[in-house]
Tab-separated table of C-alpha atoms and ligand atoms in Angstrom:
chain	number	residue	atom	x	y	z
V	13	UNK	CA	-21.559	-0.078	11.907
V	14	UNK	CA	-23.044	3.601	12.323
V	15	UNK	CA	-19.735	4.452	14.560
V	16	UNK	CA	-16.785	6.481	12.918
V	17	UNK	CA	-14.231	5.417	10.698
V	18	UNK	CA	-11.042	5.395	12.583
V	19	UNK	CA	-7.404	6.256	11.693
V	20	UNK	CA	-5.179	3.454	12.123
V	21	UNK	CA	-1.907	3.918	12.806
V	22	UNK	CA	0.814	3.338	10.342
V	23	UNK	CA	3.638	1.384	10.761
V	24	UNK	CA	7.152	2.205	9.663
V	25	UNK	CA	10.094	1.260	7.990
V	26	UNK	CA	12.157	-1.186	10.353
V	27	UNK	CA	8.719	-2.758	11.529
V	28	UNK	CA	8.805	-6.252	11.426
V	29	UNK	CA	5.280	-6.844	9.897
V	30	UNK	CA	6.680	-5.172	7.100
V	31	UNK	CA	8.672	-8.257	5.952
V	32	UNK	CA	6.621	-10.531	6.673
V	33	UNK	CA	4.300	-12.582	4.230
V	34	UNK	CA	0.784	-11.863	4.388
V	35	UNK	CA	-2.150	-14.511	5.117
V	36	UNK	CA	-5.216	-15.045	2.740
V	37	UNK	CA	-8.602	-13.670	3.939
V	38	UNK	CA	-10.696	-16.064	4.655
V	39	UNK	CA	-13.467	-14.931	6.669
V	40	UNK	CA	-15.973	-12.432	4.826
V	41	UNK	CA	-17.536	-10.716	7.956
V	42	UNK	CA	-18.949	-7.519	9.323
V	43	UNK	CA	-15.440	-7.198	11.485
V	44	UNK	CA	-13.574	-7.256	7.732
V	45	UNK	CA	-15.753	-4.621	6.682
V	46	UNK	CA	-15.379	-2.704	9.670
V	47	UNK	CA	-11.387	-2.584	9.314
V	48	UNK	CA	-11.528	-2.017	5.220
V	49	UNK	CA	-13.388	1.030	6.144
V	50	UNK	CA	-10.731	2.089	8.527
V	51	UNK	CA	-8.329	1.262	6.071
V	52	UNK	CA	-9.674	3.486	3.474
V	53	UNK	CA	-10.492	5.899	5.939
V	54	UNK	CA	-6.403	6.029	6.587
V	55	UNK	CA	-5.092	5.692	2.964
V	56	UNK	CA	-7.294	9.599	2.409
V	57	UNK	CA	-6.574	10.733	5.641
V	58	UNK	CA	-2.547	9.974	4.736
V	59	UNK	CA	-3.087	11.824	1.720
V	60	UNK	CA	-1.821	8.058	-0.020
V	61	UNK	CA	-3.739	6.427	-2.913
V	62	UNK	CA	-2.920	2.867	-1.873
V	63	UNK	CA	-2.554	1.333	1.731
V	64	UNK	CA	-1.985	-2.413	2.393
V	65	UNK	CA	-3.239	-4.065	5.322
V	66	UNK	CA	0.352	-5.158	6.665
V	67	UNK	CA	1.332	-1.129	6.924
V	68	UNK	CA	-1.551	-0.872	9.578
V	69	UNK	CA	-0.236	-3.808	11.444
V	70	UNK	CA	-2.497	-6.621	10.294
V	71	UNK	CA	-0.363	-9.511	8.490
V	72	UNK	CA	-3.918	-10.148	5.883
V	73	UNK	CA	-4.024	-9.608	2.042
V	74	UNK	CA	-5.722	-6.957	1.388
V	75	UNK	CA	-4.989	-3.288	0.620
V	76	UNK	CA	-7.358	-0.386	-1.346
V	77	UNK	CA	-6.647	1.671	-3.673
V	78	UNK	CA	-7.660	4.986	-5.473
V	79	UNK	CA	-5.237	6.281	-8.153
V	80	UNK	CA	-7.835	9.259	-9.458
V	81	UNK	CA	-8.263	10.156	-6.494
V	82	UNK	CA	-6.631	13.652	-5.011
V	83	UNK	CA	-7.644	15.881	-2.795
V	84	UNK	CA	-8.402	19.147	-4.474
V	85	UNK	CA	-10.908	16.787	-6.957
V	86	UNK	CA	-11.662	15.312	-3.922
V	87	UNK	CA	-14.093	12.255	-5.084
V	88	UNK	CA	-13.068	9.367	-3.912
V	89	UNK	CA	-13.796	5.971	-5.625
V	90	UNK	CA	-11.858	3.362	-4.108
V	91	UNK	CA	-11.385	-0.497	-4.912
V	92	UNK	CA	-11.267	-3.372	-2.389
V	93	UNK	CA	-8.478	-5.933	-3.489
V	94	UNK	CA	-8.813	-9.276	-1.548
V	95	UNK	CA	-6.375	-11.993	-2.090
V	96	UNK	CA	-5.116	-10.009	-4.944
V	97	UNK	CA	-3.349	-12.353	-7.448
V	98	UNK	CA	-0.513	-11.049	-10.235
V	99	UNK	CA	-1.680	-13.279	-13.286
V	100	UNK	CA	1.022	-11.662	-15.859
V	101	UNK	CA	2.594	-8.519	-16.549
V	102	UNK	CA	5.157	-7.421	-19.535
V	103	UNK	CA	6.642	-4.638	-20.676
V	104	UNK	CA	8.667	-1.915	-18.147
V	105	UNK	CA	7.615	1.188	-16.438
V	106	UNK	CA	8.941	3.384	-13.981
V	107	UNK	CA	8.204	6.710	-11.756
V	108	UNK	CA	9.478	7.776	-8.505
V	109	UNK	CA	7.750	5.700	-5.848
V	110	UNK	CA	7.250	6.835	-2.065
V	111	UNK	CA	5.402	4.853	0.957
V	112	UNK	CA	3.403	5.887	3.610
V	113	UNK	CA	5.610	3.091	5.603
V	114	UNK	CA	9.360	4.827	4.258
V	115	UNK	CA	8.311	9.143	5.125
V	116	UNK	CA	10.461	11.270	2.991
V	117	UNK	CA	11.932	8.521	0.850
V	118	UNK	CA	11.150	8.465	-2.964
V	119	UNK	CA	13.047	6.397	-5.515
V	120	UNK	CA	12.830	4.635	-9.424
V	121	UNK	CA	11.504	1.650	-8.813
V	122	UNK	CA	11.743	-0.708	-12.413
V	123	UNK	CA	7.780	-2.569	-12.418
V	124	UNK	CA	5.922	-3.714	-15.173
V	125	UNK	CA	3.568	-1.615	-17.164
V	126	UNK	CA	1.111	-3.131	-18.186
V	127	UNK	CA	-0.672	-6.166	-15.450
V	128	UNK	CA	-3.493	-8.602	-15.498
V	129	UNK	CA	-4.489	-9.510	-12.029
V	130	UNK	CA	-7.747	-10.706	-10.201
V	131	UNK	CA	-9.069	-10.332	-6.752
V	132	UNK	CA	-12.262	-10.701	-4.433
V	133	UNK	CA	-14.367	-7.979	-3.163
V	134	UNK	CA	-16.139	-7.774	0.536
V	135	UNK	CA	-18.847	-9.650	-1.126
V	136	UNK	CA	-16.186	-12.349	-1.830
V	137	UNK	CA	-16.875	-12.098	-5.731
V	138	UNK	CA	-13.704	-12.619	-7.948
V	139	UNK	CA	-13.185	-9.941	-10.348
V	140	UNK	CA	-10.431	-9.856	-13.395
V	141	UNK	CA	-9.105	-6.047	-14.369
V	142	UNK	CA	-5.541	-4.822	-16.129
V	143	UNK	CA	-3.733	-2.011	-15.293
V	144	UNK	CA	-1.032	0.093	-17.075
V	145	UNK	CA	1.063	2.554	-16.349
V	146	UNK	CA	0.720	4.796	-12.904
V	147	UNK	CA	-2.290	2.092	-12.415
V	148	UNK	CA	-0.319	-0.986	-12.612
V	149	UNK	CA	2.442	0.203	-10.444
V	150	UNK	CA	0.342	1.397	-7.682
V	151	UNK	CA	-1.146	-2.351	-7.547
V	152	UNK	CA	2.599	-3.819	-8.018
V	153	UNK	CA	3.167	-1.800	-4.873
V	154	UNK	CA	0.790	-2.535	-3.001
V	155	UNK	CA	0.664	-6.458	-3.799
V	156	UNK	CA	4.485	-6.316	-3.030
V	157	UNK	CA	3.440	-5.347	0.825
V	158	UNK	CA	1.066	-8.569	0.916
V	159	UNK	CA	4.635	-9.781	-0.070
V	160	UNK	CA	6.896	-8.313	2.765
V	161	UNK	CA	8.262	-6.521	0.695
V	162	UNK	CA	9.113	-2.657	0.258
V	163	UNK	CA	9.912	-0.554	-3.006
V	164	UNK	CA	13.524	0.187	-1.463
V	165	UNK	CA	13.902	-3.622	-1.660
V	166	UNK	CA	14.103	-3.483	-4.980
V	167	UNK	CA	16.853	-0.988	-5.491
V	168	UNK	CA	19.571	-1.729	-6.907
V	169	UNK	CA	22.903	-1.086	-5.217
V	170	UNK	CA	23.926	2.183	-6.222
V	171	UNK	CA	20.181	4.253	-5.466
V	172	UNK	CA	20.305	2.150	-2.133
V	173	UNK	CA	23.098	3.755	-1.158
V	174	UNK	CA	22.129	7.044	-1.463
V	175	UNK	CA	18.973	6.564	0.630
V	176	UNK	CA	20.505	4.219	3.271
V	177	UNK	CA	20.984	6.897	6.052
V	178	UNK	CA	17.783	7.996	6.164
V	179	UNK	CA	16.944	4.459	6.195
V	180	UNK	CA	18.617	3.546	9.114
V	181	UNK	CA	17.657	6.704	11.037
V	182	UNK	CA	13.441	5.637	10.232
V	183	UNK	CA	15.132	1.837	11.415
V	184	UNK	CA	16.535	3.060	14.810
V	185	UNK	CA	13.110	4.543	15.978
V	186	UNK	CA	11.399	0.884	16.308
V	187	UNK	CA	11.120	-0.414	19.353
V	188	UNK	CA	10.839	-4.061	20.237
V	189	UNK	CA	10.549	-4.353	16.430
V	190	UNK	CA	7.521	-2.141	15.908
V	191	UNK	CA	7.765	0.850	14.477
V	192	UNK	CA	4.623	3.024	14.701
V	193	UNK	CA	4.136	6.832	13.091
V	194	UNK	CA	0.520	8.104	14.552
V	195	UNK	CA	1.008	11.606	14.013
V	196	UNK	CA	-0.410	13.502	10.360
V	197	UNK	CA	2.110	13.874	8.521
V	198	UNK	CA	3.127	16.740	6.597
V	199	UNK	CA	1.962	17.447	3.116
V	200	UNK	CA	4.263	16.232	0.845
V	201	UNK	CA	4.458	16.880	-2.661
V	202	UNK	CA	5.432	13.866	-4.768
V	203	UNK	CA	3.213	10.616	-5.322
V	204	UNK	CA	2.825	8.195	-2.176
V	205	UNK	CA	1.490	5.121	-2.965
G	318	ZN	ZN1	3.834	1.337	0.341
């Protein structure tokens, strides 16, 4: 374990793995550490403060996250959600979301605001939290990849429209249903969860 962290590619809009529905974790090893380390390695590398196991092209339910985290504070603190579970949410919240999966793509997406939810760290221990606000839409996010499913799935008609030829240009680049981005991208301004 005294080798690198690597950067794992990211996979994009129009990628099947995308849609699919993740499977539970169920073996707590040195090889899950290994790729949560990647993982995080990738969400700060991406300049993201969430990544979800299915963007780096493993179908398993997990995904970190680090929402104080930015890179001119630069001290990251990020949390290892396992088999993440939504136990309730109420009220309604909602920013402009982006995605490390859909590049230059932000919309209003309509989430909860404030979340109870539980999960298991690498240790396999089950912890209980709640989230509001920014917080409890960056997990909605992210639990909605263990989902298969993206934050322009839940736009309604009218935003869809306005974003769906950008959509189908990121769509036409995947080949045989995989749709990888490797290079950095460039710095981008607004929130990417
Ligand atoms: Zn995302």
């Amino acid at each position: 374990m005294n080798d690198k962290p690597k950067l794992l590619d990211v996979r994009i809009y129009g990628d099947a793995i995308l849609g699919k529905i993740a499977k539970p974790v169920e073996t707590f090893d040195d090889e899950l550490r290994s790729f949560v380390r990647d993982m995080v390695y990738t969400m700060y590398q991406r300049d993201g403060v969430g990544l979800a196991a299915p963007q780096v092209g493993q179908s398993v339910r997990i995904f970190v996250m680090d929402t104080q985290w930015s890179k001119e504070e630069g001290k990251p603190n990020p949390t290892v959600l396992i088999n993440p579970e939504l136990l309730s949410g109420e009220g309604d919240y909602e920013i402009e979301e982006g995605c490390i999966s859909v590049p230059g793509i932000y919309a209003r997406v309509k989430r909860f605001n404030k979340i109870s939810y539980s999960y298991l760290d690498l240790d396999k221990k089950r912890h209980e939290a709640e989230a509001e606000g920014y917080d409890a839409v960056v997990f909605q996010h992210e639990f909605d990849h263990l989902n298969g499913v993206l934050f322009v799935d839940r736009l309604s008609k009218l935003p869809l429209l306005k974003i769906k030829r950008k959509l189908k240009a990121l769509q036409s680049t995947a080949e045989n249903g995989v749709n990888i981005r490797s290079e950095i991208y460039g710095k981008q301004v607004s929130s990417k969860e």
